[in-house]
Coordinates of C-alpha atoms in Angstrom, one line a residue:
X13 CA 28.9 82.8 260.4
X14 CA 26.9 83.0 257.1
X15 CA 23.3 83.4 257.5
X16 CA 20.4 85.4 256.4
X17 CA 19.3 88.3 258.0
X18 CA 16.2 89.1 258.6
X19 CA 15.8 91.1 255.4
X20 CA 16.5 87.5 253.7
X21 CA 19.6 88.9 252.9
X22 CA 23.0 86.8 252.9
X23 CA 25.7 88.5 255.5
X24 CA 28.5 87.8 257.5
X25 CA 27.5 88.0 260.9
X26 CA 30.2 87.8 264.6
X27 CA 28.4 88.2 268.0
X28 CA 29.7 87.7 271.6
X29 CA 27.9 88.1 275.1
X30 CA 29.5 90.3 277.7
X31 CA 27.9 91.5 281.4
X32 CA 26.8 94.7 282.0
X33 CA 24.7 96.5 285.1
X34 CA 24.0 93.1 286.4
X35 CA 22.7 92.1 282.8
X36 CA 24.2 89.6 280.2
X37 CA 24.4 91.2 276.7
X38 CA 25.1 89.9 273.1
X39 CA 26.5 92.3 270.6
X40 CA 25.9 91.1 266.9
X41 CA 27.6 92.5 263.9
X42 CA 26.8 92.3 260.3
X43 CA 28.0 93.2 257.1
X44 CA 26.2 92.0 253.4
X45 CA 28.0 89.3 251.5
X46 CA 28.1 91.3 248.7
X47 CA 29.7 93.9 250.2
X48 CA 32.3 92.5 251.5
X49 CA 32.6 90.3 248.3
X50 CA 32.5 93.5 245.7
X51 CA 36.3 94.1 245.9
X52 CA 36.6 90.6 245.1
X53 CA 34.4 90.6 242.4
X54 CA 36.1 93.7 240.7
X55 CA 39.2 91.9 240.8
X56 CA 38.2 89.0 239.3
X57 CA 36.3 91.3 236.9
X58 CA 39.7 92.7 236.0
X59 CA 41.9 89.9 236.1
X60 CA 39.5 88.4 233.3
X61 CA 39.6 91.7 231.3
X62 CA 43.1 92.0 231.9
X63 CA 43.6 87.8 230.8
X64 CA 41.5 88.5 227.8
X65 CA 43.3 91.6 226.7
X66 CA 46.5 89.7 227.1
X67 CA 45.4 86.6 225.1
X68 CA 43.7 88.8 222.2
X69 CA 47.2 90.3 222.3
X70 CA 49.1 86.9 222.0
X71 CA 46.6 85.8 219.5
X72 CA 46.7 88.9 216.8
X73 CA 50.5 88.7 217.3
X74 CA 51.0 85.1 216.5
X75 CA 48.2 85.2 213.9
X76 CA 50.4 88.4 212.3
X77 CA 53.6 86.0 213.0
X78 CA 52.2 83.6 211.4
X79 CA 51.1 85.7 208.1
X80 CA 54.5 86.7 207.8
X81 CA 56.5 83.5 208.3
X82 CA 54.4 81.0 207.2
X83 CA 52.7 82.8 204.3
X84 CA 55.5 83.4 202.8
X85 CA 56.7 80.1 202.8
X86 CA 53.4 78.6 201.5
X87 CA 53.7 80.8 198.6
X88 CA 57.7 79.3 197.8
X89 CA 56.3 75.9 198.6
X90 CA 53.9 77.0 195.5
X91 CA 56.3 78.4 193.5
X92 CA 58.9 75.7 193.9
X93 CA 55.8 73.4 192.7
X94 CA 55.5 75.5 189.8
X95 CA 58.5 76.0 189.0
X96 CA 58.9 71.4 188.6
X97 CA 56.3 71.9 186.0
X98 CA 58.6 74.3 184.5
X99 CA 56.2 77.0 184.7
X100 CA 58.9 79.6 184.5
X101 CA 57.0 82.7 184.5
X102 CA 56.1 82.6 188.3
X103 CA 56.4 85.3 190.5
X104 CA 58.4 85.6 193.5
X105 CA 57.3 87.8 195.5
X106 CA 59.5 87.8 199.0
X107 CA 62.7 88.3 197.4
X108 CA 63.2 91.9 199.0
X109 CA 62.9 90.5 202.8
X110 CA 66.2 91.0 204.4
X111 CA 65.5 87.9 206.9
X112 CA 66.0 84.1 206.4
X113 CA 62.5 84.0 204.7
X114 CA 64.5 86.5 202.1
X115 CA 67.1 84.9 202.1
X116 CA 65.1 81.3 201.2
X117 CA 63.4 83.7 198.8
X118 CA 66.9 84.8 196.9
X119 CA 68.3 81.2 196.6
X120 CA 64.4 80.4 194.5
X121 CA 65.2 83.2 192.5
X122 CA 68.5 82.0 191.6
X123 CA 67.0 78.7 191.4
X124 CA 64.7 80.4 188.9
X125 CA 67.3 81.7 186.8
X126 CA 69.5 78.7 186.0
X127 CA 65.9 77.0 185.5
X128 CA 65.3 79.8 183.0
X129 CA 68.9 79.4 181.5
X130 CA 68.6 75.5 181.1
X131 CA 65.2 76.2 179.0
X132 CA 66.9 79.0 176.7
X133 CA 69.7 76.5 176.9
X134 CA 67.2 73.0 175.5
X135 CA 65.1 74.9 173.7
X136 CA 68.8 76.3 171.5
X137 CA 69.9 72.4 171.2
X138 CA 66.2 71.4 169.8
X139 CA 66.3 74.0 167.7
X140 CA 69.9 73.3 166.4
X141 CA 68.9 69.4 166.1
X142 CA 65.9 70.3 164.0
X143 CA 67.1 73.3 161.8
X144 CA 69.7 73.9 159.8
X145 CA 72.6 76.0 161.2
X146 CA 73.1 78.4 158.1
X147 CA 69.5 79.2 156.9
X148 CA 67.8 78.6 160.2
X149 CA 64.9 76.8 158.1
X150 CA 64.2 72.9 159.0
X151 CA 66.4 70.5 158.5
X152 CA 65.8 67.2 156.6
X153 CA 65.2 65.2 159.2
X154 CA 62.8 67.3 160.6
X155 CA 61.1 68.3 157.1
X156 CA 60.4 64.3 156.7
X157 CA 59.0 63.9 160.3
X158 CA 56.4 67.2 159.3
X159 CA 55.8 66.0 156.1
X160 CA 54.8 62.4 157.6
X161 CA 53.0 64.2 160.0
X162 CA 51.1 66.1 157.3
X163 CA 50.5 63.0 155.2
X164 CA 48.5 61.3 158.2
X165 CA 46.4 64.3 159.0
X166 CA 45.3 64.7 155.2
X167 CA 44.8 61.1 154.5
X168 CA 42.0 61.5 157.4
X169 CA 40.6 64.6 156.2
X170 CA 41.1 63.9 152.6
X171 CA 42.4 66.8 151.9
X172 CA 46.1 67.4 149.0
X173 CA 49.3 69.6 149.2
X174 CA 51.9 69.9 147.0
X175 CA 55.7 69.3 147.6
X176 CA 58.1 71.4 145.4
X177 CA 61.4 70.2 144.9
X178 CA 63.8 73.3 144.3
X179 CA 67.5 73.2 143.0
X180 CA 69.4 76.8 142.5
X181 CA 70.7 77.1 139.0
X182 CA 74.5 79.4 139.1
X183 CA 75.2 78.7 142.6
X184 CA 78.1 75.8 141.9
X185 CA 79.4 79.0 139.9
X186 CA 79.3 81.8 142.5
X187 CA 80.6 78.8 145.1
X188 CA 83.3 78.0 143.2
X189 CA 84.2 81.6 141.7
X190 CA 83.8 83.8 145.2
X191 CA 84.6 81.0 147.7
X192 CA 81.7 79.1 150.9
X193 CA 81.9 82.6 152.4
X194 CA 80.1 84.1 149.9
X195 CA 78.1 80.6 148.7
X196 CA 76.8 80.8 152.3
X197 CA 75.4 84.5 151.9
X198 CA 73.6 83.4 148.6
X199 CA 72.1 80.2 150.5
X200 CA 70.6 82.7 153.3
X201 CA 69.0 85.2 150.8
X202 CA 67.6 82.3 148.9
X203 CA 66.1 80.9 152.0
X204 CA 64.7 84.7 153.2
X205 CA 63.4 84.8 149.5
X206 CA 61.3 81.5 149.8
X207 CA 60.0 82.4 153.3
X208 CA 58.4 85.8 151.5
X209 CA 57.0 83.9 148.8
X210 CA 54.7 81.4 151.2
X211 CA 52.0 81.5 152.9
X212 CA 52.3 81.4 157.0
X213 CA 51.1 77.5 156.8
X214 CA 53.1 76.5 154.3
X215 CA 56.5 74.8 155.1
X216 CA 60.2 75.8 154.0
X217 CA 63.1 73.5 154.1
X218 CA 66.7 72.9 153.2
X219 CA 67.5 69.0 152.3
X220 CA 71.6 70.0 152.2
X221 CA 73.5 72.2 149.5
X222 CA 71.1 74.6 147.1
X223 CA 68.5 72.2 147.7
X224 CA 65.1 72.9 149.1
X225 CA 61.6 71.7 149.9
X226 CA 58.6 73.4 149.9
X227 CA 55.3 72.1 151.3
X228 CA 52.1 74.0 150.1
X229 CA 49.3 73.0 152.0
X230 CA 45.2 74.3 152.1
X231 CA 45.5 74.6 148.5
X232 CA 42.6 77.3 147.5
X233 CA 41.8 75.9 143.8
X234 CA 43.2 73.6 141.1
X235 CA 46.6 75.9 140.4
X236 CA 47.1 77.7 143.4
X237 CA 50.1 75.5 143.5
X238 CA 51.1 76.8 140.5
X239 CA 50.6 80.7 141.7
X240 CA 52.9 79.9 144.2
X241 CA 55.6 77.8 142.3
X242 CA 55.9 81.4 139.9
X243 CA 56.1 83.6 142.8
X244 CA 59.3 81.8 143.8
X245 CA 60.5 81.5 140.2
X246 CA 60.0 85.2 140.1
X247 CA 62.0 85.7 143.6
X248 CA 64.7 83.5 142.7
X249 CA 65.7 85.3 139.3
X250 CA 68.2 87.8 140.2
X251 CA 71.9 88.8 139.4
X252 CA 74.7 88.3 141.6
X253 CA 77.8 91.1 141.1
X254 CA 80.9 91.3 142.7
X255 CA 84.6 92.4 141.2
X256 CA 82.8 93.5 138.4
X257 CA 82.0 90.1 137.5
X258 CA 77.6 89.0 137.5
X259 CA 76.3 85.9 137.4
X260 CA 72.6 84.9 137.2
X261 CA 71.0 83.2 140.0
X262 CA 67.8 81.2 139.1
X263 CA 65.8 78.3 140.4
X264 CA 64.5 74.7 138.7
X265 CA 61.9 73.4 141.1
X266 CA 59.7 70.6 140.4
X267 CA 56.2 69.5 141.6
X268 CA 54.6 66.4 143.3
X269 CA 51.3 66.1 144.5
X270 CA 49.7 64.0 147.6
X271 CA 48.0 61.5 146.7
X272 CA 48.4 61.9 143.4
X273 CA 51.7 61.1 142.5
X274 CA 53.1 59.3 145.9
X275 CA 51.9 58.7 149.3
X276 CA 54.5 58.4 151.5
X277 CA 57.7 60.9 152.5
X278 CA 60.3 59.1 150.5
X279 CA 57.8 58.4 147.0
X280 CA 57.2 61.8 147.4
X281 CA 60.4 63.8 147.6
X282 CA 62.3 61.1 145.0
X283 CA 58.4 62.3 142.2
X284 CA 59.6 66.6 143.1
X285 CA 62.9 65.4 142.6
X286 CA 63.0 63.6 139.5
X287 CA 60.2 66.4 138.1
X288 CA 63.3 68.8 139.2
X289 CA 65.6 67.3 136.8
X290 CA 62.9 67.0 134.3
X291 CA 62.8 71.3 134.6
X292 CA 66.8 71.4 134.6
X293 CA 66.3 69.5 131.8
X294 CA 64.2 71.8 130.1
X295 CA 66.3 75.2 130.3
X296 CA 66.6 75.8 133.6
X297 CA 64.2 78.5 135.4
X298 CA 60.9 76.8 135.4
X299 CA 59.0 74.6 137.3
X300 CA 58.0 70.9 136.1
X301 CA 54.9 68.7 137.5
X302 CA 55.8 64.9 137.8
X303 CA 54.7 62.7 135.3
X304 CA 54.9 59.2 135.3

């Protein structure tokens, strides 16, 4: 049995009677609960140690598992997100992991790539749509989109800018004399003339053949136009030699003003142009304002 002994204390106690010199006996023995339940409790001490040990283990090991599987994976989720809002300069960071996490990684890099080749490749067609294929400046259909562009954002800030109209004076010549080949390399440094000439705001353009625009905008005073329109005068004044032959290369450019003269894209290229003819008109080499 369990009982209490008389120290108050909890222990397993076994008795049995038995005859002796004529007497009856009982022989009782005890042992404390505790004592006999200490190996018990040490096992279950360890076993929980043990269990929690173990399940720590499993834990830091999945939690580690985890970091590297499922990290990894969050941050491709990420970059393939990114990269659909064709944010191209993402990192990606797992490519050198030889497992299927790598190998996931790898195919987003060349993912990446043909993304980044498609971009080059669109941004090379906009470009070529816009500009012209020779000179690399803007192309007429693009200069008359800018230009209406300009025209709306002045006409709400009330601000001018002046359009020059510019025609090259010898180039039918050296075209017809040396051949397109060489036309084409006089078109080129004419355009890389008039890009040095401007200001990093202002706007550079070929309409077709030796014709070009120039948009001058944030004029500084009355004639800073006009500072400008001589600089390029002054660029475009130079000889052209070849087999011992030299022909002069000049410019006639002419001038319209916004609002002054026109106020839309068309008015305003057909006032530069007809002031152009007005300076062909009157020598060659100079510039002409429009004047109705």
């Amino acid at each position: 049995h369990v009982i209490e002994d008389y120290r108050g204390v909890s222990v397993y106690s076994a008795y049995a009677p038995f005859d002796f010199s004529q007497l009856q006996w009982e022989i009782v023995a005890e042992i404390d609960e505790q004592e006999v339940m200490q190996p018990i409790y040490q096992m279950n001490y360890f076993l929980f140690i043990s269990t929690s040990i173990v399940v720590i283990i499993i834990m830091l090991f999945g939690y580690l598992l985890s970091v590297n599987i499922a990290r990894p994976i969050v941050d491709m989720t990420k970059t393939m997100q990114n990269l659909s809002d064709n944010d191209l300069a993402v990192n990606i960071s797992v490519s050198d992991r030889k497992d299927e996490v790598g190998l996931m990684a790898k195919a987003l890099q060349v993912f990446k790539n043909s993304a980044i080749e498609r971009d080059k490749l669109q941004q090379q067609l906009v470009f070529l749509a816009n500009h012209d294929s020779l000179t690399g400046l803007p192309s007429r259909e693009f200069a008359a989109k800018h230009i209406s562009s300009i025209i709306k954002l002045c006409n709400i800030e009330n601000n001018k800018f002046a359009l020059l109209f510019i025609d090259l004076d010898g180039f039918k010549l050296v075209n017809d004399t040396y051949g397109h080949k060489e036309g084409d390399f006089l078109l080129k440094e004419v355009a890389s003339r008039l890009k040095d000439c401007v200001r990093s705001n202002d706007f550079v353009s070929r309409l077709g053949g030796d014709e070009f625009i120039v948009m001058l905008t944030n004029l500084e005073s009355e004639n800073h136009h006009l500072e400008i329109t001589n600089r390029i005068l002054s660029k475009i004044n130079f000889s052209y030699a070849k087999d011992n032959k030299e022909m002069r290369v000049t410019a006639s450019i002419g001038i319209a003003m916004f609002p002054d003269d026109a106020a839309s894209v068309e008015e305003l290229i057909k006032a530069a142009d007809a002031a152009m003819y007005q300076a062909k008109a009157s020598g060659k080499s100079c510039s002409k304002e429009y004047n109705i």
